[in-house]
Each structure stands twice: as C-alpha cells, then as structure tokens.
Short mmCIF file of N, CA and C in Angstrom, two decimals:
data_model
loop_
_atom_site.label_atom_id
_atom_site.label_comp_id
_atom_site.label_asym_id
_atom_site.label_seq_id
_atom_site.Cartn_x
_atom_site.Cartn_y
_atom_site.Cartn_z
N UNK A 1 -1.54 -17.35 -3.41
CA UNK A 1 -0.59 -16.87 -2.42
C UNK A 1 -0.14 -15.44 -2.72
N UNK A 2 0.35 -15.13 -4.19
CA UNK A 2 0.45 -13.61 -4.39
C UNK A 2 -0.67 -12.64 -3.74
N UNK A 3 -1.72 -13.15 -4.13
CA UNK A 3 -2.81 -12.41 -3.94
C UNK A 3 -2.81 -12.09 -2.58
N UNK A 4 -2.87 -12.81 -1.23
CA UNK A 4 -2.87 -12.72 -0.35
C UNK A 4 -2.23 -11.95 0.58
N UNK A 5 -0.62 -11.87 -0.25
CA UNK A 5 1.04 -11.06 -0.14
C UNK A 5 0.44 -9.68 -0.40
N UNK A 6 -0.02 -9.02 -1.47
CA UNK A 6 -0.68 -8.02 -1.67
C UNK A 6 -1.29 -7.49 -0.79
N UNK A 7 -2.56 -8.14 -0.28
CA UNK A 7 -3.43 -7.68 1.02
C UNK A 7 -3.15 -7.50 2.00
N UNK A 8 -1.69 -8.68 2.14
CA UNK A 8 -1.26 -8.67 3.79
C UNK A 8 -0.12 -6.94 3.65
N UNK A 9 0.70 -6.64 2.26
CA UNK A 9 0.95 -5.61 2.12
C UNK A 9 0.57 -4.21 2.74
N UNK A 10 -1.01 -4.21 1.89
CA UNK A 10 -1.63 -2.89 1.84
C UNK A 10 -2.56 -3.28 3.64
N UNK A 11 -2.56 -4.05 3.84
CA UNK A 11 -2.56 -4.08 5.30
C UNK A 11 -1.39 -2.97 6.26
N UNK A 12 -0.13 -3.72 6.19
CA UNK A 12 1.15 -3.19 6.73
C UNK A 12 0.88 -1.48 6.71
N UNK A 13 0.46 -1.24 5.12
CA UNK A 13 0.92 -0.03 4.88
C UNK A 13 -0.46 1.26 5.59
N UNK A 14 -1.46 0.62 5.62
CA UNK A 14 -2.24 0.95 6.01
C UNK A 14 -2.18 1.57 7.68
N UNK A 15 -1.94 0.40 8.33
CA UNK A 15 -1.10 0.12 10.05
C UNK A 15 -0.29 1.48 10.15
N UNK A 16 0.78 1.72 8.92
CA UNK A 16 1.65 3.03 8.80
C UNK A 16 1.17 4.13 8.05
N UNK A 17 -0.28 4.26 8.26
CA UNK A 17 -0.64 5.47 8.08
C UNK A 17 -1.26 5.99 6.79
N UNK A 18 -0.37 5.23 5.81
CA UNK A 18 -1.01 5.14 4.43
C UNK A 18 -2.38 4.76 4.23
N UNK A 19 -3.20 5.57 3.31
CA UNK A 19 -4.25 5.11 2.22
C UNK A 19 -4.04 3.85 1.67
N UNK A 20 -4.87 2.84 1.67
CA UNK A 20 -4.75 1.50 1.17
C UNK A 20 -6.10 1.17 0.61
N UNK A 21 -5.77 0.63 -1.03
CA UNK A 21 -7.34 0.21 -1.72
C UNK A 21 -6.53 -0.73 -2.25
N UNK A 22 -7.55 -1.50 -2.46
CA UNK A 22 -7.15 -2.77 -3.63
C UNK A 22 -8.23 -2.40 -4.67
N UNK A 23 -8.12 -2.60 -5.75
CA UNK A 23 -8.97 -2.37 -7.10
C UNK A 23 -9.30 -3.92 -7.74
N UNK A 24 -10.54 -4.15 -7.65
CA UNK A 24 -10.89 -5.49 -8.47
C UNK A 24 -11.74 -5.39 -9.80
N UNK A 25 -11.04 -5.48 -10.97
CA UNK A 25 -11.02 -4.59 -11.74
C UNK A 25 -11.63 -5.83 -13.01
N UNK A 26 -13.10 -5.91 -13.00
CA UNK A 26 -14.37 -7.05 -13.74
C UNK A 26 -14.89 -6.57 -15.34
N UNK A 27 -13.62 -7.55 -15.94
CA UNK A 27 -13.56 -7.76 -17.32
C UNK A 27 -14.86 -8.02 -18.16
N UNK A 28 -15.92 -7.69 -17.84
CA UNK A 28 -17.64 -7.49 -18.22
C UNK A 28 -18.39 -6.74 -17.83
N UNK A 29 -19.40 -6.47 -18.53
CA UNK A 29 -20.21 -5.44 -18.23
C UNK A 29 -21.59 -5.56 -17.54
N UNK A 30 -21.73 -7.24 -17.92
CA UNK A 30 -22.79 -7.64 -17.27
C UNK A 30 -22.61 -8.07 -15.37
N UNK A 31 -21.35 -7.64 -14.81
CA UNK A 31 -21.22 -8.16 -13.62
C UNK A 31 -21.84 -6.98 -12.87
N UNK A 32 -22.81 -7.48 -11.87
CA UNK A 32 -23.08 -6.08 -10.82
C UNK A 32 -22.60 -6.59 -9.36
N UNK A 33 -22.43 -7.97 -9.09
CA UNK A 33 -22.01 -8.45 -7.91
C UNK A 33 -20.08 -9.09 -7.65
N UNK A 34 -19.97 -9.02 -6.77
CA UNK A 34 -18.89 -9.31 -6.47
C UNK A 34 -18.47 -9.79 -5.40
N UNK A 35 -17.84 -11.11 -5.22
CA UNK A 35 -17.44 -11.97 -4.16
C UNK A 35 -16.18 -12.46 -3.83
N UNK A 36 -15.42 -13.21 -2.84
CA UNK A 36 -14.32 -13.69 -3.11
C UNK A 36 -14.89 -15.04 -2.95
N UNK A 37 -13.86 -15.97 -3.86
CA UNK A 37 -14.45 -17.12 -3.85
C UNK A 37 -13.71 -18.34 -2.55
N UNK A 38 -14.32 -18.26 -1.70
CA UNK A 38 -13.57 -18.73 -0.48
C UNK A 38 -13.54 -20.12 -0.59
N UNK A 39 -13.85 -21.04 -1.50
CA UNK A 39 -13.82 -22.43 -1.50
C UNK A 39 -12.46 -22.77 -2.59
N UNK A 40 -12.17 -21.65 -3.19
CA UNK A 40 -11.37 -22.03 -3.77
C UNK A 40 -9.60 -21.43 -2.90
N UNK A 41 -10.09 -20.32 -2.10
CA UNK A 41 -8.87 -20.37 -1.21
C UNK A 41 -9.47 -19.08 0.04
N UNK A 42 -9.74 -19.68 1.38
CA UNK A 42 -9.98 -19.34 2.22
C UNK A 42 -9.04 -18.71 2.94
N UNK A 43 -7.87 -18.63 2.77
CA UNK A 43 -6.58 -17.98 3.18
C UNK A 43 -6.48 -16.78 2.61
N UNK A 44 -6.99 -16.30 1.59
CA UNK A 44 -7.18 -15.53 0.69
C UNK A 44 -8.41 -14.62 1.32
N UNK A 45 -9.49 -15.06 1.46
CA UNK A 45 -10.84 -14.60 2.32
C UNK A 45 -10.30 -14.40 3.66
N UNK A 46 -9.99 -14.48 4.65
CA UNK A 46 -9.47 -14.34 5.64
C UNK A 46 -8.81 -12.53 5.69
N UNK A 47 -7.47 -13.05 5.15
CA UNK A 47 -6.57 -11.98 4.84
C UNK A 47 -7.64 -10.79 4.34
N UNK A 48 -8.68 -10.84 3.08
CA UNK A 48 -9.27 -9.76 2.60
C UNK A 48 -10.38 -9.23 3.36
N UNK A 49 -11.13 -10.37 4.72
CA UNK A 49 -11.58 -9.80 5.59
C UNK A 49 -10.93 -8.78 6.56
N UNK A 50 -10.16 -9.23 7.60
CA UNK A 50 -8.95 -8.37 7.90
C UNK A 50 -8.78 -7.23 7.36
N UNK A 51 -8.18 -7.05 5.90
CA UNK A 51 -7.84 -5.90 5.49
C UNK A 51 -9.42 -5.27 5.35
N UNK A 52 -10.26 -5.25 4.83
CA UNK A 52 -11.68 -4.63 5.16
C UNK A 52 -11.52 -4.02 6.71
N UNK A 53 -11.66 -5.09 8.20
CA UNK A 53 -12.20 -4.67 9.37
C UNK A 53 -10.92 -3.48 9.57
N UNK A 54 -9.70 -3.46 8.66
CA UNK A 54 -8.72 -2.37 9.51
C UNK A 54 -8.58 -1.25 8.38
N UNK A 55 -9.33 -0.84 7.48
CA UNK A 55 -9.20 0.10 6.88
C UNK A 55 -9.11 0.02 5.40
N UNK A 56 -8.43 -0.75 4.97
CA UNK A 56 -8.29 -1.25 3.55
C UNK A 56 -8.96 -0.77 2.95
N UNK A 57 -9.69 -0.21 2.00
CA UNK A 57 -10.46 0.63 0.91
C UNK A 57 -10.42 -0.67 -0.04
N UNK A 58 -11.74 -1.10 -0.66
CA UNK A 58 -12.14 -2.33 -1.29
C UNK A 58 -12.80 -1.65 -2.68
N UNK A 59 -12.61 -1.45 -3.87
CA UNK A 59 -13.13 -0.93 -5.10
C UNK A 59 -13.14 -2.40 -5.76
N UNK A 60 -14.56 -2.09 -6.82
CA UNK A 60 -14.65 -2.94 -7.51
C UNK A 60 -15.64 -2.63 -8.70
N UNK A 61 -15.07 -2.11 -10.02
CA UNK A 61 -15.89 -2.21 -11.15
C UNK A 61 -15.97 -2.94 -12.45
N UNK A 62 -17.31 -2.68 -13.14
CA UNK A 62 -17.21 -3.61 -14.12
C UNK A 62 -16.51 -2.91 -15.69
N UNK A 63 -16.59 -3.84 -16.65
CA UNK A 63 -16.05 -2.89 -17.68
C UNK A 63 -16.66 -2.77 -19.35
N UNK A 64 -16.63 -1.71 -19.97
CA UNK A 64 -17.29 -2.49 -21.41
C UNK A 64 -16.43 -2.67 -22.26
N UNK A 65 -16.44 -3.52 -22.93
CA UNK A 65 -15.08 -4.15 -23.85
C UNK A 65 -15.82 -3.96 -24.98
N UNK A 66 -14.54 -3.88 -26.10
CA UNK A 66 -14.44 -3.45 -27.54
C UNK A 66 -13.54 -3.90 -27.91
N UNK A 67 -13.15 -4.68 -29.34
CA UNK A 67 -11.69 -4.45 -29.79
C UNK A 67 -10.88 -3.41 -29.96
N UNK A 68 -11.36 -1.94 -29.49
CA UNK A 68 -10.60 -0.58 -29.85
C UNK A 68 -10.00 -0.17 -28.32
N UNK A 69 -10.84 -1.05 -27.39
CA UNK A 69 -10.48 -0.61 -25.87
C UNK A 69 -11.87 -1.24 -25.06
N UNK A 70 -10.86 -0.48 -23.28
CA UNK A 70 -11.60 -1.05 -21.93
C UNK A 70 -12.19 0.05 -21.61
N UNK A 71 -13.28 0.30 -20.88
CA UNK A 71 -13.73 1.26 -20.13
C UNK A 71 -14.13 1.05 -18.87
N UNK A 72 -13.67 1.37 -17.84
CA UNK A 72 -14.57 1.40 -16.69
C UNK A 72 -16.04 1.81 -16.65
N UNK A 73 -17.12 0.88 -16.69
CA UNK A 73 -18.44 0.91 -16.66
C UNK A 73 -19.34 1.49 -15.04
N UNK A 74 -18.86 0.86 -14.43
CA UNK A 74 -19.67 1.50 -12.99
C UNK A 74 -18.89 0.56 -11.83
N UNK A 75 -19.72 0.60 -10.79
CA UNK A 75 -19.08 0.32 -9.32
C UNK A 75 -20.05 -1.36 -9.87
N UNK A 76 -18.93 -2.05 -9.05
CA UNK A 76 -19.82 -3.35 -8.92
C UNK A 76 -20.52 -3.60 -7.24
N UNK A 77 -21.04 -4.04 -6.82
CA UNK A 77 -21.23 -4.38 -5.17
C UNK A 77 -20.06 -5.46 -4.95
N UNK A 78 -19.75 -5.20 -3.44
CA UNK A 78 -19.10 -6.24 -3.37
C UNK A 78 -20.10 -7.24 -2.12
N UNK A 79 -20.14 -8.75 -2.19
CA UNK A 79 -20.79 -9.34 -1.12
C UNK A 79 -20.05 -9.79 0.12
#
C-alpha cells in the first residue's frame, strides 16, 4: 500500500507540472531485467502502469556490492 501512495504521489505531482521518476534501485549485479510482480499485488501494477502512460519517469539499476560499499552498476530493463 505505501508503495502504491508513492506512485499515486509522483502521479499528482507530475499532473502539476513537476518532473516525476521513481528509482528502483537492484541490490545485485547480476540483475539485467526488471518487473513488477503483479501476482503478488496488482493494485500496485495498475497504479505503476498509469504513472508510466502519464509521464512518470521509471529508472531502474543494478548494483555491485562490497563490504566497503554500493555502486550503481548500469541501467536494468524494465518489462
């Protein structure tokens, strides 16, 4: 439900003119794909379609981990 509050957010803000991205931000390095998982909440998929068809800016990368630190590794796809 947070998650959703967020989107329906940067929706609103979007509507008013604002720049709107959400950042999905993939704790591995081996991820190149990216999905929402709609079986586990379709209310959630909905809302993040929406925000896609009205402007929303959708980022999504992977990362390389270390015990010294995170790095942003590259763009993931999203499906």
């Amino acid at each position: 439900l947070r998650g959703k509050k967020h989107l329906i957010k940067l929706l609103e803000a979007k509507k008013k003119g604002y720049e709107s991205y959400i950042l999905f931000l993939i704790q591995r390095e081996n991820c190149n794909q990216f999905k929402i998982a709609d079986k586990i909440d379709i209310g959630y998929k909905r809302a993040f379609i929406e925000a896609i068809n009205n402007g929303v800016k959708i980022l999504s990368y992977n990362c390389k981990m270390s015990p010294q630190e995170i790095k942003i590794n590259g763009p993931v796809e999203i499906l």
